[in-house]
């Protein structure tokens, strides 16, 4: 069994990678989470939340090392300049919601957050067979692929390719040069600088659980 | 996944189709500049209601709290007495949502449901004297409720009290975004008091309203495989599914958000519609055509240049990524009816 690299490209003007709350403030992180990428791949394979196929899939998926690269997009008008991601907040109201203590509330405002102008490369490192299976599914997925929320749709194919080296898999992203930010799984604790609780153990609605991973977040080097 | 994509360019004059908490038209930064925006849920709700007008028999889903009366009637029809019904309602509301404490005729939350589903609930209760099995019945016999609920299949639903009742919608909508840089403007207005004495000057009321005008790129896609599977409209005949898709396309193209309809009337029609069906792959929007904001140039206006940019982006995706289409048809090259006829030929 050989190790390969599956590269995904997340290009879409609107993206939202929630890291915790789902009620009042539906936030987004500045990188896609591991659980989001697991969900994207599971969706391509047609594995539903809490379905019988989920535990086996997650067990294999969580063995993958994930490396996310965020590229600055070229400025649409000024040559040589680049633009950074933006945070968009979207105000909504829901009528007639339930309150925790029983009873209902007439109008419940909430805010959704999105990233605009984001362009991510995601490189998954792991066993060839599993990556080929996921890659094939991403090329012709069972369900529609979206970036965190159903209105966040891709503006290019998600699947980029399966490569034999990390350099090849990253090339599309690192060629551009300056301004690349990365968030990647680290093997040694000392290589990392942050802990994130986004490794999905179960997506079942009544039993959603996450584990911790150690990551390096910062400029690409 | 076989899927259908609709890429729509539509220009609106002075409008405020969708506003935020301060009453300003919604905006977003894209390509580093501000754009006008209409959220997906705003446009979806008008599409859903219009589709019901075209195919009332197939789009029977309703979002309502008023289900207590239909359930009561259903139980009376099945021979239940008044005192038994109170108990039944208590049991049933555990599944579909709590009954409002102030008004016993409604639920405290909206339920997206259909008459057939209510029949199924009554049947289940009449048979078992409880609705414990409802989750299982929905899981196994899901399609029974979809005979007349194309709207639930297309738009999806979530029921907080019963995860099993959740249905993933087969259609997706992007937020509509202007192809060009757009600023919100302020309309200062005064209202005259009709009965005011002539020698008194001054307005009866003054105020301001925000608006913008924009050419929007709108995108919507349908997972055609999912639409005809067992969890969605597998129970319908092929002809019925074709009608569902026809009414859906028509509504997506014709429905316009109702905000400020009287004062600003933004009832326009799409200027250009590109309809694509692909046998494989996943829906991809053409929004990157407008990452560099469209500007006027010489004789061609924003709309024409948006159209050119969109078609160039389509060609790029086709050439660079091998995204071949089974169907590529456009309005105004062909009429709306013809486009619908071509698209629905791909319904399984």
Coordinates of C-alpha atoms in Angstrom, one line a residue:
Chain A
X1 CA 0.0 0.0 0.0
X2 CA 1.6 3.3 -1.0
X3 CA 1.0 6.8 0.3
X4 CA -0.5 9.3 -2.1
X5 CA -1.8 12.9 -2.1
X6 CA -5.3 13.8 -3.1
X7 CA -5.6 17.5 -4.0
X8 CA -9.0 19.4 -3.7
X9 CA -9.6 22.9 -4.8
X10 CA -12.3 24.9 -2.9
X11 CA -13.1 27.8 -5.2
X12 CA -16.4 29.5 -4.6
X13 CA -17.3 33.2 -3.9
X14 CA -19.1 32.2 -0.7
X15 CA -17.9 29.7 1.8
X16 CA -18.6 29.0 5.4
X17 CA -16.7 26.7 7.7
X18 CA -18.4 26.7 11.0
X19 CA -16.3 25.9 14.0
X20 CA -19.0 25.8 16.8
X21 CA -22.4 27.3 17.4
X22 CA -25.3 26.6 15.1
X23 CA -27.9 28.8 16.8
X24 CA -27.5 32.6 17.2
X25 CA -24.2 33.1 15.5
X26 CA -23.3 30.7 12.8
X27 CA -19.7 31.5 12.5
X28 CA -17.0 30.6 10.0
X29 CA -13.3 29.9 10.6
X30 CA -10.7 31.1 8.2
X31 CA -9.8 27.6 7.1
X32 CA -12.0 24.7 6.2
X33 CA -12.2 22.3 9.2
X34 CA -11.4 18.6 9.1
X35 CA -15.0 17.7 9.8
X36 CA -16.1 19.9 6.9
X37 CA -13.8 18.1 4.4
X38 CA -14.9 14.7 5.9
X39 CA -18.5 15.8 5.3
X40 CA -17.7 16.9 1.7
X41 CA -16.1 13.6 0.9
X42 CA -18.9 11.6 2.6
X43 CA -21.4 13.6 0.6
X44 CA -19.6 12.7 -2.6
X45 CA -19.8 9.0 -1.7
X46 CA -23.4 9.3 -0.6
X47 CA -22.8 8.4 3.0
X48 CA -25.5 10.0 5.2
X49 CA -25.2 11.4 8.7
X50 CA -25.3 8.6 11.2
X51 CA -25.7 6.0 8.4
X52 CA -24.3 2.5 8.7
X53 CA -21.4 3.4 6.4
X54 CA -20.3 6.4 8.4
X55 CA -18.2 4.8 11.2
X56 CA -16.0 2.9 8.7
X57 CA -15.6 5.9 6.5
X58 CA -14.7 8.2 9.3
X59 CA -12.2 5.7 10.7
X60 CA -10.4 5.7 7.4
X61 CA -10.8 9.4 6.8
X62 CA -9.4 10.4 10.2
X63 CA -6.2 8.5 9.4
X64 CA -5.5 11.0 6.6
X65 CA -3.2 14.0 7.2
X66 CA -4.8 17.2 6.0
X67 CA -2.9 20.2 4.7
X68 CA -4.9 23.4 3.8
X69 CA -3.4 26.2 1.7
X70 CA -5.1 29.6 1.3
X71 CA -4.0 31.5 -1.7
X72 CA -4.5 35.2 -2.1
X73 CA -6.4 35.9 -5.2
X74 CA -5.0 38.3 -7.8
X75 CA -6.6 41.8 -7.7
X76 CA -9.2 42.0 -10.4
X77 CA -7.9 45.5 -11.6
X78 CA -4.5 46.3 -10.3
X79 CA -1.9 44.0 -11.8
X80 CA 0.6 42.4 -9.3
X81 CA -1.7 43.2 -6.3
X82 CA -3.6 40.6 -4.5
X83 CA -6.8 40.7 -2.3
X84 CA -7.4 38.9 1.0
X85 CA -10.5 37.1 2.2
X86 CA -13.4 39.0 3.5
X87 CA -15.9 38.2 6.2
X88 CA -19.5 38.7 5.3
X89 CA -22.3 38.7 7.9
X90 CA -25.8 37.9 6.8
X91 CA -28.7 38.9 9.0
X92 CA -31.8 36.5 9.1
X93 CA -34.9 36.1 11.1
X94 CA -36.8 32.9 11.8
X95 CA -40.4 33.1 12.9
X96 CA -41.9 30.9 15.6
X97 CA -38.9 29.1 17.0
X98 CA -38.9 26.9 20.1
X99 CA -37.4 28.0 23.4
X100 CA -35.2 25.7 25.5
X101 CA -37.6 26.0 28.5
X102 CA -40.6 25.2 26.3
X103 CA -42.9 27.7 24.6
X104 CA -42.1 29.6 21.5
X105 CA -40.6 32.9 20.4
X106 CA -42.2 35.0 17.7
X107 CA -39.1 36.2 15.9
X108 CA -35.6 35.0 16.3
X109 CA -32.8 36.9 14.6
X110 CA -29.6 35.2 13.8
X111 CA -26.5 36.0 11.9
X112 CA -24.7 33.8 9.4
X113 CA -21.0 34.4 8.7
X114 CA -19.4 33.7 5.4
X115 CA -16.0 34.1 3.7
X116 CA -15.9 35.8 0.4
X117 CA -13.0 35.9 -2.1
X118 CA -11.5 32.7 -0.5
X119 CA -9.6 30.1 -2.6
X120 CA -8.4 27.0 -0.8
X121 CA -6.3 24.0 -1.7
X122 CA -6.8 20.9 0.5
X123 CA -4.2 18.1 0.3
X124 CA -5.1 14.8 1.9
X125 CA -2.3 12.4 2.5
X126 CA -3.0 8.7 3.0
X127 CA -3.5 5.2 1.5
X128 CA -3.8 5.2 -2.2
X129 CA -6.9 2.9 -2.5
X130 CA -8.9 5.1 -0.1
X131 CA -7.8 8.3 -1.8
X132 CA -8.7 6.9 -5.2
X133 CA -12.1 5.9 -4.0
X134 CA -12.8 9.4 -2.5
X135 CA -11.3 11.1 -5.6
X136 CA -13.5 9.2 -8.0
X137 CA -16.5 10.1 -5.9
X138 CA -15.6 13.8 -5.9
X139 CA -15.3 13.7 -9.7
X140 CA -18.9 12.4 -10.0
X141 CA -20.5 12.8 -6.6
X142 CA -23.7 11.3 -5.4
X143 CA -24.9 14.5 -3.8
X144 CA -24.4 18.2 -4.6
X145 CA -21.1 19.5 -3.2
X146 CA -21.2 22.7 -1.3
X147 CA -18.8 24.6 1.0
X148 CA -20.3 24.6 4.5
X149 CA -23.8 25.9 3.6
X150 CA -26.1 24.8 0.9
X151 CA -25.9 28.2 -0.8
X152 CA -22.1 28.1 -1.0
X153 CA -21.5 26.4 -4.3
X154 CA -18.3 25.7 -6.1
X155 CA -17.2 27.8 -9.1
X156 CA -14.8 25.1 -10.4
X157 CA -14.4 21.4 -10.1
X158 CA -13.4 20.3 -6.6
X159 CA -11.3 17.3 -7.6
X160 CA -7.8 18.3 -8.8
X161 CA -5.9 14.9 -8.9
X162 CA -4.1 12.2 -7.0
X163 CA -0.3 12.7 -6.9
X164 CA 2.7 10.7 -5.8
X165 CA 4.5 13.6 -4.0
X166 CA 3.3 16.5 -1.8
X167 CA 5.2 19.0 -4.0
X168 CA 3.2 18.0 -7.1
X169 CA -0.1 18.1 -5.2
X170 CA 0.7 21.6 -3.8
X171 CA 2.1 23.0 -7.0
X172 CA -1.0 24.8 -8.2
X173 CA -1.0 26.7 -4.9
X174 CA 2.6 27.3 -4.1
X175 CA 3.5 28.5 -7.6
X176 CA 1.8 31.8 -6.9
X177 CA 4.4 32.6 -4.3
X178 CA 3.9 35.1 -1.5
X179 CA 1.0 35.5 0.8
X180 CA 0.1 31.8 1.2
X181 CA -1.3 30.8 4.6
X182 CA -1.5 27.2 5.7
X183 CA -3.1 25.1 8.3
X184 CA -1.8 21.6 8.5
X185 CA -1.8 18.5 10.7
X186 CA 1.5 18.0 12.5
X187 CA 3.1 14.8 13.6
X188 CA 5.1 16.2 16.5
X189 CA 3.4 18.4 19.2
X190 CA 6.3 21.0 19.0
X191 CA 5.8 21.5 15.2
X192 CA 2.3 22.8 15.8
X193 CA 1.0 26.0 17.4
X194 CA -2.7 25.3 17.9
X195 CA -5.2 22.6 18.9
X196 CA -8.4 22.3 17.0
X197 CA -11.4 20.2 18.1
X198 CA -12.7 19.3 14.6
X199 CA -11.8 15.6 14.0
X200 CA -15.2 14.0 13.4
X201 CA -16.0 10.9 15.4
X202 CA -19.7 10.8 14.6
X203 CA -22.0 13.0 12.6
X204 CA -25.2 11.4 14.0
X205 CA -27.6 14.1 15.0
X206 CA -28.0 13.0 18.5
X207 CA -24.4 11.9 19.0
X208 CA -22.1 14.4 17.4
X209 CA -18.6 14.1 18.7
X210 CA -15.2 15.5 17.8
X211 CA -11.6 14.8 18.8
X212 CA -8.6 17.1 19.0
X213 CA -5.8 17.5 16.4
X214 CA -2.6 19.4 16.6
X215 CA -2.0 21.9 13.7
X216 CA 0.4 24.5 12.5
X217 CA -1.4 27.7 11.4
X218 CA 0.6 30.4 9.7
X219 CA 2.6 31.4 6.6
X220 CA 3.4 28.6 4.2
X221 CA 7.1 27.6 4.4
Chain B
X1 CA -24.7 12.8 -10.6
X2 CA -26.9 13.9 -13.4
X3 CA -27.7 17.5 -12.8
X4 CA -29.3 20.6 -14.2
X5 CA -27.9 24.1 -13.9
X6 CA -29.6 27.4 -14.6
X7 CA -27.3 30.4 -15.1
X8 CA -29.4 33.6 -15.1
X9 CA -28.6 37.2 -15.9
X10 CA -31.3 39.7 -14.8
X11 CA -31.2 43.4 -14.5
X12 CA -33.2 45.3 -11.9
X13 CA -33.9 49.1 -11.8
X14 CA -34.3 50.9 -8.5
X15 CA -35.1 48.1 -6.0
X16 CA -34.5 46.8 -2.6
X17 CA -35.2 43.1 -3.1
X18 CA -33.8 41.9 0.1
X19 CA -32.7 44.0 3.1
X20 CA -30.6 43.6 6.2
X21 CA -31.4 44.4 9.8
X22 CA -31.0 48.2 9.1
X23 CA -33.2 48.2 6.0
X24 CA -30.3 48.5 3.6
X25 CA -30.2 46.3 0.5
X26 CA -27.9 43.3 1.2
X27 CA -24.4 43.5 -0.2
X28 CA -21.2 41.5 -0.3
X29 CA -17.6 42.0 -1.2
X30 CA -16.5 39.9 -4.2
X31 CA -13.4 40.5 -6.3
X32 CA -12.4 43.1 -3.7
X33 CA -15.4 45.4 -4.4
X34 CA -18.9 45.8 -3.1
X35 CA -21.8 44.1 -4.9
X36 CA -25.5 44.0 -4.5
X37 CA -26.8 40.7 -3.2
X38 CA -30.1 38.9 -2.7
X39 CA -29.9 35.9 -0.3
X40 CA -30.9 32.5 -1.5
X41 CA -33.7 31.9 0.9
X42 CA -35.3 35.2 -0.1
X43 CA -35.6 34.1 -3.8
X44 CA -36.4 30.5 -2.9
X45 CA -39.5 31.4 -1.0
X46 CA -41.1 33.2 -4.0
X47 CA -40.1 30.4 -6.3
X48 CA -41.8 27.9 -4.0
X49 CA -45.0 29.8 -3.9
X50 CA -45.1 30.4 -7.7
X51 CA -44.5 26.7 -8.5
X52 CA -47.6 25.9 -6.4
X53 CA -49.6 28.2 -8.7
X54 CA -48.4 26.3 -11.8
X55 CA -48.9 22.8 -10.4
X56 CA -51.2 22.9 -7.4
X57 CA -51.7 19.1 -7.5
X58 CA -48.0 18.4 -7.2
X59 CA -46.7 21.2 -5.0
X60 CA -49.0 20.6 -2.1
X61 CA -46.4 21.2 0.6
X62 CA -47.4 23.9 3.1
X63 CA -45.5 25.5 5.8
X64 CA -48.0 25.9 8.6
X65 CA -48.8 25.7 12.3
X66 CA -52.4 25.0 11.6
X67 CA -52.3 21.2 11.6
X68 CA -54.3 20.5 14.8
X69 CA -57.6 20.8 13.0
X70 CA -56.8 18.6 10.1
X71 CA -55.4 15.9 12.4
X72 CA -58.5 16.2 14.6
X73 CA -60.8 15.8 11.6
X74 CA -58.7 12.9 10.4
X75 CA -59.1 11.1 13.7
X76 CA -62.9 11.8 13.8
X77 CA -63.1 10.2 10.4
X78 CA -61.4 7.2 11.8
X79 CA -63.9 6.8 14.6
X80 CA -62.2 8.5 17.5
X81 CA -64.1 10.2 20.3
X82 CA -63.4 13.7 21.6
X83 CA -61.7 12.5 24.8
X84 CA -59.5 10.1 22.9
X85 CA -58.5 12.8 20.5
X86 CA -56.9 15.0 23.2
X87 CA -54.7 12.1 24.2
X88 CA -53.8 11.4 20.6
X89 CA -52.9 15.0 19.9
X90 CA -50.5 14.9 22.9
X91 CA -48.8 11.9 21.5
X92 CA -48.6 13.1 18.0
X93 CA -47.3 16.6 18.9
X94 CA -44.3 14.8 20.5
X95 CA -43.3 13.9 17.0
X96 CA -44.2 16.9 14.8
X97 CA -43.8 19.8 17.3
X98 CA -45.4 21.1 20.4
X99 CA -48.9 22.5 20.5
X100 CA -49.0 26.2 21.2
X101 CA -49.8 26.9 24.9
X102 CA -51.8 30.0 24.0
X103 CA -53.8 28.7 21.1
X104 CA -54.7 25.0 21.1
X105 CA -55.5 25.1 17.4
X106 CA -51.9 25.4 16.2
X107 CA -48.3 24.2 16.8
X108 CA -45.8 26.5 18.3
X109 CA -43.5 26.0 15.3
X110 CA -44.0 25.9 11.6
X111 CA -44.2 22.4 10.0
X112 CA -43.6 21.9 6.3
X113 CA -46.1 19.1 5.6
X114 CA -48.8 17.8 3.2
X115 CA -52.3 16.4 3.5
X116 CA -50.9 12.9 2.7
X117 CA -48.5 13.1 5.5
X118 CA -51.3 14.1 7.9
X119 CA -53.3 11.1 6.7
X120 CA -50.3 8.9 7.3
X121 CA -50.0 10.2 10.9
X122 CA -53.7 9.6 11.5
X123 CA -53.5 6.1 10.0
X124 CA -50.5 5.2 12.2
X125 CA -52.2 6.4 15.3
X126 CA -55.4 4.6 14.5
X127 CA -53.5 1.4 14.0
X128 CA -51.1 1.5 17.0
X129 CA -52.7 4.0 19.4
X130 CA -49.4 5.8 19.3
X131 CA -47.0 7.2 16.7
X132 CA -43.8 5.6 18.0
X133 CA -43.3 3.8 14.7
X134 CA -43.6 7.0 12.7
X135 CA -39.8 7.4 12.4
X136 CA -39.5 3.8 11.1
X137 CA -42.4 4.3 8.7
X138 CA -40.8 7.5 7.3
X139 CA -37.6 5.7 6.9
X140 CA -39.0 2.7 5.1
X141 CA -42.1 4.1 3.5
X142 CA -40.8 7.6 3.0
X143 CA -42.1 8.0 -0.6
X144 CA -45.7 7.7 0.5
X145 CA -45.8 11.3 1.6
X146 CA -44.0 12.6 -1.5
X147 CA -46.8 11.9 -4.0
X148 CA -47.9 15.5 -3.8
X149 CA -45.0 17.2 -2.2
X150 CA -42.6 18.1 -4.9
X151 CA -41.8 21.3 -3.0
X152 CA -40.5 19.4 0.0
X153 CA -38.4 17.2 -2.3
X154 CA -36.9 20.2 -4.0
X155 CA -36.4 22.6 -1.1
X156 CA -35.9 20.1 1.7
X157 CA -37.1 20.4 5.3
X158 CA -35.9 20.0 8.8
X159 CA -38.0 19.0 11.8
X160 CA -36.2 19.7 15.1
X161 CA -38.3 17.2 17.1
X162 CA -37.8 14.3 14.7
X163 CA -34.6 14.0 12.7
X164 CA -36.1 11.1 10.7
X165 CA -38.5 13.6 9.1
X166 CA -35.6 15.5 7.6
X167 CA -35.5 15.6 3.9
X168 CA -32.5 16.9 2.0
X169 CA -33.6 19.2 -0.8
X170 CA -32.6 18.1 -4.3
X171 CA -32.2 21.8 -5.5
X172 CA -29.6 24.3 -4.5
X173 CA -29.6 28.1 -4.9
X174 CA -26.7 30.5 -4.7
X175 CA -27.1 34.1 -3.4
X176 CA -27.8 36.4 -6.4
X177 CA -24.8 38.7 -6.8
X178 CA -24.4 41.8 -9.0
X179 CA -21.9 41.3 -11.8
X180 CA -20.6 44.8 -11.2
X181 CA -19.6 47.2 -8.4
X182 CA -22.8 48.4 -6.7
X183 CA -23.4 51.1 -4.1
X184 CA -26.5 51.6 -2.1
X185 CA -28.2 54.9 -2.6
X186 CA -30.6 56.9 -0.4
X187 CA -33.9 58.1 -1.6
X188 CA -35.1 61.1 0.4
X189 CA -38.9 61.5 0.3
X190 CA -41.6 63.7 1.6
X191 CA -45.3 63.1 1.9
X192 CA -47.8 65.9 1.6
X193 CA -50.7 66.2 4.0
X194 CA -53.8 66.4 1.7
X195 CA -56.0 68.2 4.3
X196 CA -53.4 70.8 5.3
X197 CA -54.4 74.4 5.1
X198 CA -52.9 76.2 2.2
X199 CA -50.9 78.8 4.0
X200 CA -49.1 76.3 6.1
X201 CA -45.9 75.0 4.4
X202 CA -43.9 71.9 5.2
X203 CA -44.4 68.2 4.6
X204 CA -46.6 65.9 6.6
X205 CA -43.9 63.3 6.7
X206 CA -40.3 62.9 5.6
X207 CA -38.1 59.8 5.5
X208 CA -35.4 58.0 3.7
X209 CA -35.2 54.6 1.9
X210 CA -32.2 52.8 0.6
X211 CA -32.1 51.1 -2.7
X212 CA -29.7 50.1 -5.5
X213 CA -30.0 48.9 -9.1
X214 CA -28.1 46.0 -10.4
X215 CA -27.6 43.3 -13.0
X216 CA -27.6 40.0 -11.1
X217 CA -26.0 36.7 -11.8
X218 CA -28.4 34.0 -10.3
X219 CA -27.5 30.3 -10.1
X220 CA -29.6 27.3 -9.3
X221 CA -29.0 23.6 -9.8
X222 CA -31.0 20.4 -9.4
X223 CA -29.6 16.9 -8.6
X224 CA -31.7 15.0 -11.1
X225 CA -30.6 11.6 -9.8
X226 CA -31.7 12.5 -6.3
X227 CA -35.0 14.1 -7.5
X228 CA -36.2 10.7 -8.8
X229 CA -34.8 8.5 -6.1
X230 CA -36.9 6.7 -3.4
X231 CA -36.4 9.4 -0.8
X232 CA -37.7 12.1 -3.2
X233 CA -40.1 11.7 -6.1
X234 CA -39.5 8.1 -7.0
X235 CA -43.2 7.5 -6.2
X236 CA -44.4 9.9 -9.0
X237 CA -44.8 8.8 -12.6
X238 CA -42.2 10.1 -15.0
X239 CA -44.8 12.5 -16.5
X240 CA -45.4 13.9 -13.1
X241 CA -41.7 14.4 -12.5
X242 CA -41.4 16.2 -15.8
X243 CA -44.2 18.5 -14.8
X244 CA -42.5 19.2 -11.5
X245 CA -39.3 20.2 -13.2
X246 CA -41.2 22.3 -15.7
X247 CA -43.0 24.3 -13.1
X248 CA -39.8 24.6 -11.1
X249 CA -37.8 26.0 -14.0
X250 CA -40.6 28.4 -14.9
X251 CA -40.9 29.7 -11.4
X252 CA -37.1 30.1 -10.9
X253 CA -37.1 32.2 -14.1
X254 CA -40.2 34.2 -13.4
X255 CA -40.5 34.8 -9.7
X256 CA -39.2 38.0 -8.2
X257 CA -38.9 38.8 -4.5
X258 CA -41.9 40.9 -3.3
X259 CA -40.2 43.5 -1.1
X260 CA -41.2 47.1 -2.1
X261 CA -43.3 45.7 -5.0
X262 CA -45.7 48.7 -4.7
X263 CA -43.2 51.5 -4.4
X264 CA -40.3 50.3 -6.5
X265 CA -41.8 47.5 -8.6
X266 CA -38.8 45.5 -9.7
X267 CA -40.8 43.1 -11.9
X268 CA -38.3 42.3 -14.6
X269 CA -37.6 39.1 -16.6
X270 CA -34.3 37.4 -17.0
X271 CA -32.3 38.9 -20.0
X272 CA -30.3 35.8 -20.6
X273 CA -30.7 32.2 -19.3
X274 CA -28.2 29.4 -19.9
X275 CA -29.6 26.0 -19.1
X276 CA -27.1 23.1 -18.8
X277 CA -27.6 19.4 -18.2
X278 CA -24.6 17.2 -17.4
X279 CA -24.6 13.4 -17.0
X280 CA -21.6 13.5 -14.5
X281 CA -19.8 15.8 -12.2
X282 CA -21.2 18.4 -9.8
X283 CA -22.9 21.8 -10.3
X284 CA -20.4 24.6 -10.9
X285 CA -21.4 28.2 -11.0
X286 CA -20.0 30.8 -13.5
X287 CA -19.6 33.5 -11.0
X288 CA -15.9 33.8 -11.5
X289 CA -16.7 35.5 -14.8
X290 CA -17.6 38.6 -12.8
X291 CA -14.7 38.5 -10.3
X292 CA -13.3 41.4 -12.2
X293 CA -16.3 43.7 -11.9
X294 CA -18.1 44.4 -15.2
X295 CA -18.0 48.0 -16.4
X296 CA -19.6 49.8 -19.3
X297 CA -17.4 50.2 -22.3
X298 CA -18.2 52.3 -25.4
X299 CA -21.6 51.2 -26.7
X300 CA -22.0 48.0 -24.7
X301 CA -23.7 48.2 -21.4
X302 CA -23.3 46.2 -18.2
X303 CA -25.8 43.5 -19.3
X304 CA -24.2 42.7 -22.7
X305 CA -20.7 42.6 -21.2
X306 CA -21.9 40.4 -18.4
X307 CA -23.3 38.0 -20.9
X308 CA -20.1 37.9 -22.9
X309 CA -18.0 37.3 -19.7
X310 CA -20.3 34.5 -18.6
X311 CA -20.1 32.7 -21.9
X312 CA -16.3 33.0 -21.9
X313 CA -16.2 31.5 -18.4
X314 CA -18.4 28.7 -19.6
X315 CA -16.0 28.0 -22.5
X316 CA -13.0 28.1 -20.2
X317 CA -14.5 25.6 -17.8
X318 CA -15.4 23.3 -20.7
X319 CA -12.0 23.5 -22.3
X320 CA -9.8 23.4 -19.2
X321 CA -11.7 20.9 -17.1
X322 CA -13.4 18.8 -19.8
X323 CA -16.8 19.7 -18.4
X324 CA -18.9 18.5 -21.3
X325 CA -22.7 19.1 -21.3
X326 CA -25.4 16.8 -22.5
X327 CA -27.6 19.8 -23.1
X328 CA -26.7 23.5 -23.5
X329 CA -29.6 25.7 -24.4
X330 CA -30.2 29.5 -23.9
X331 CA -33.0 32.0 -23.8
X332 CA -33.4 34.1 -26.0
X333 CA -31.9 31.7 -28.6
X334 CA -35.0 29.6 -27.9
X335 CA -38.2 30.3 -26.1
X336 CA -39.0 29.5 -22.5
X337 CA -41.4 26.7 -23.5
X338 CA -38.8 25.1 -25.8
X339 CA -36.1 25.3 -23.1
X340 CA -38.4 23.6 -20.6
X341 CA -39.2 20.9 -23.2
X342 CA -35.5 20.2 -23.8
X343 CA -34.6 20.2 -20.1
X344 CA -37.4 17.9 -19.0
X345 CA -36.4 15.3 -21.6
X346 CA -33.6 14.5 -19.2
X347 CA -35.9 13.5 -16.3
X348 CA -35.7 9.8 -15.5

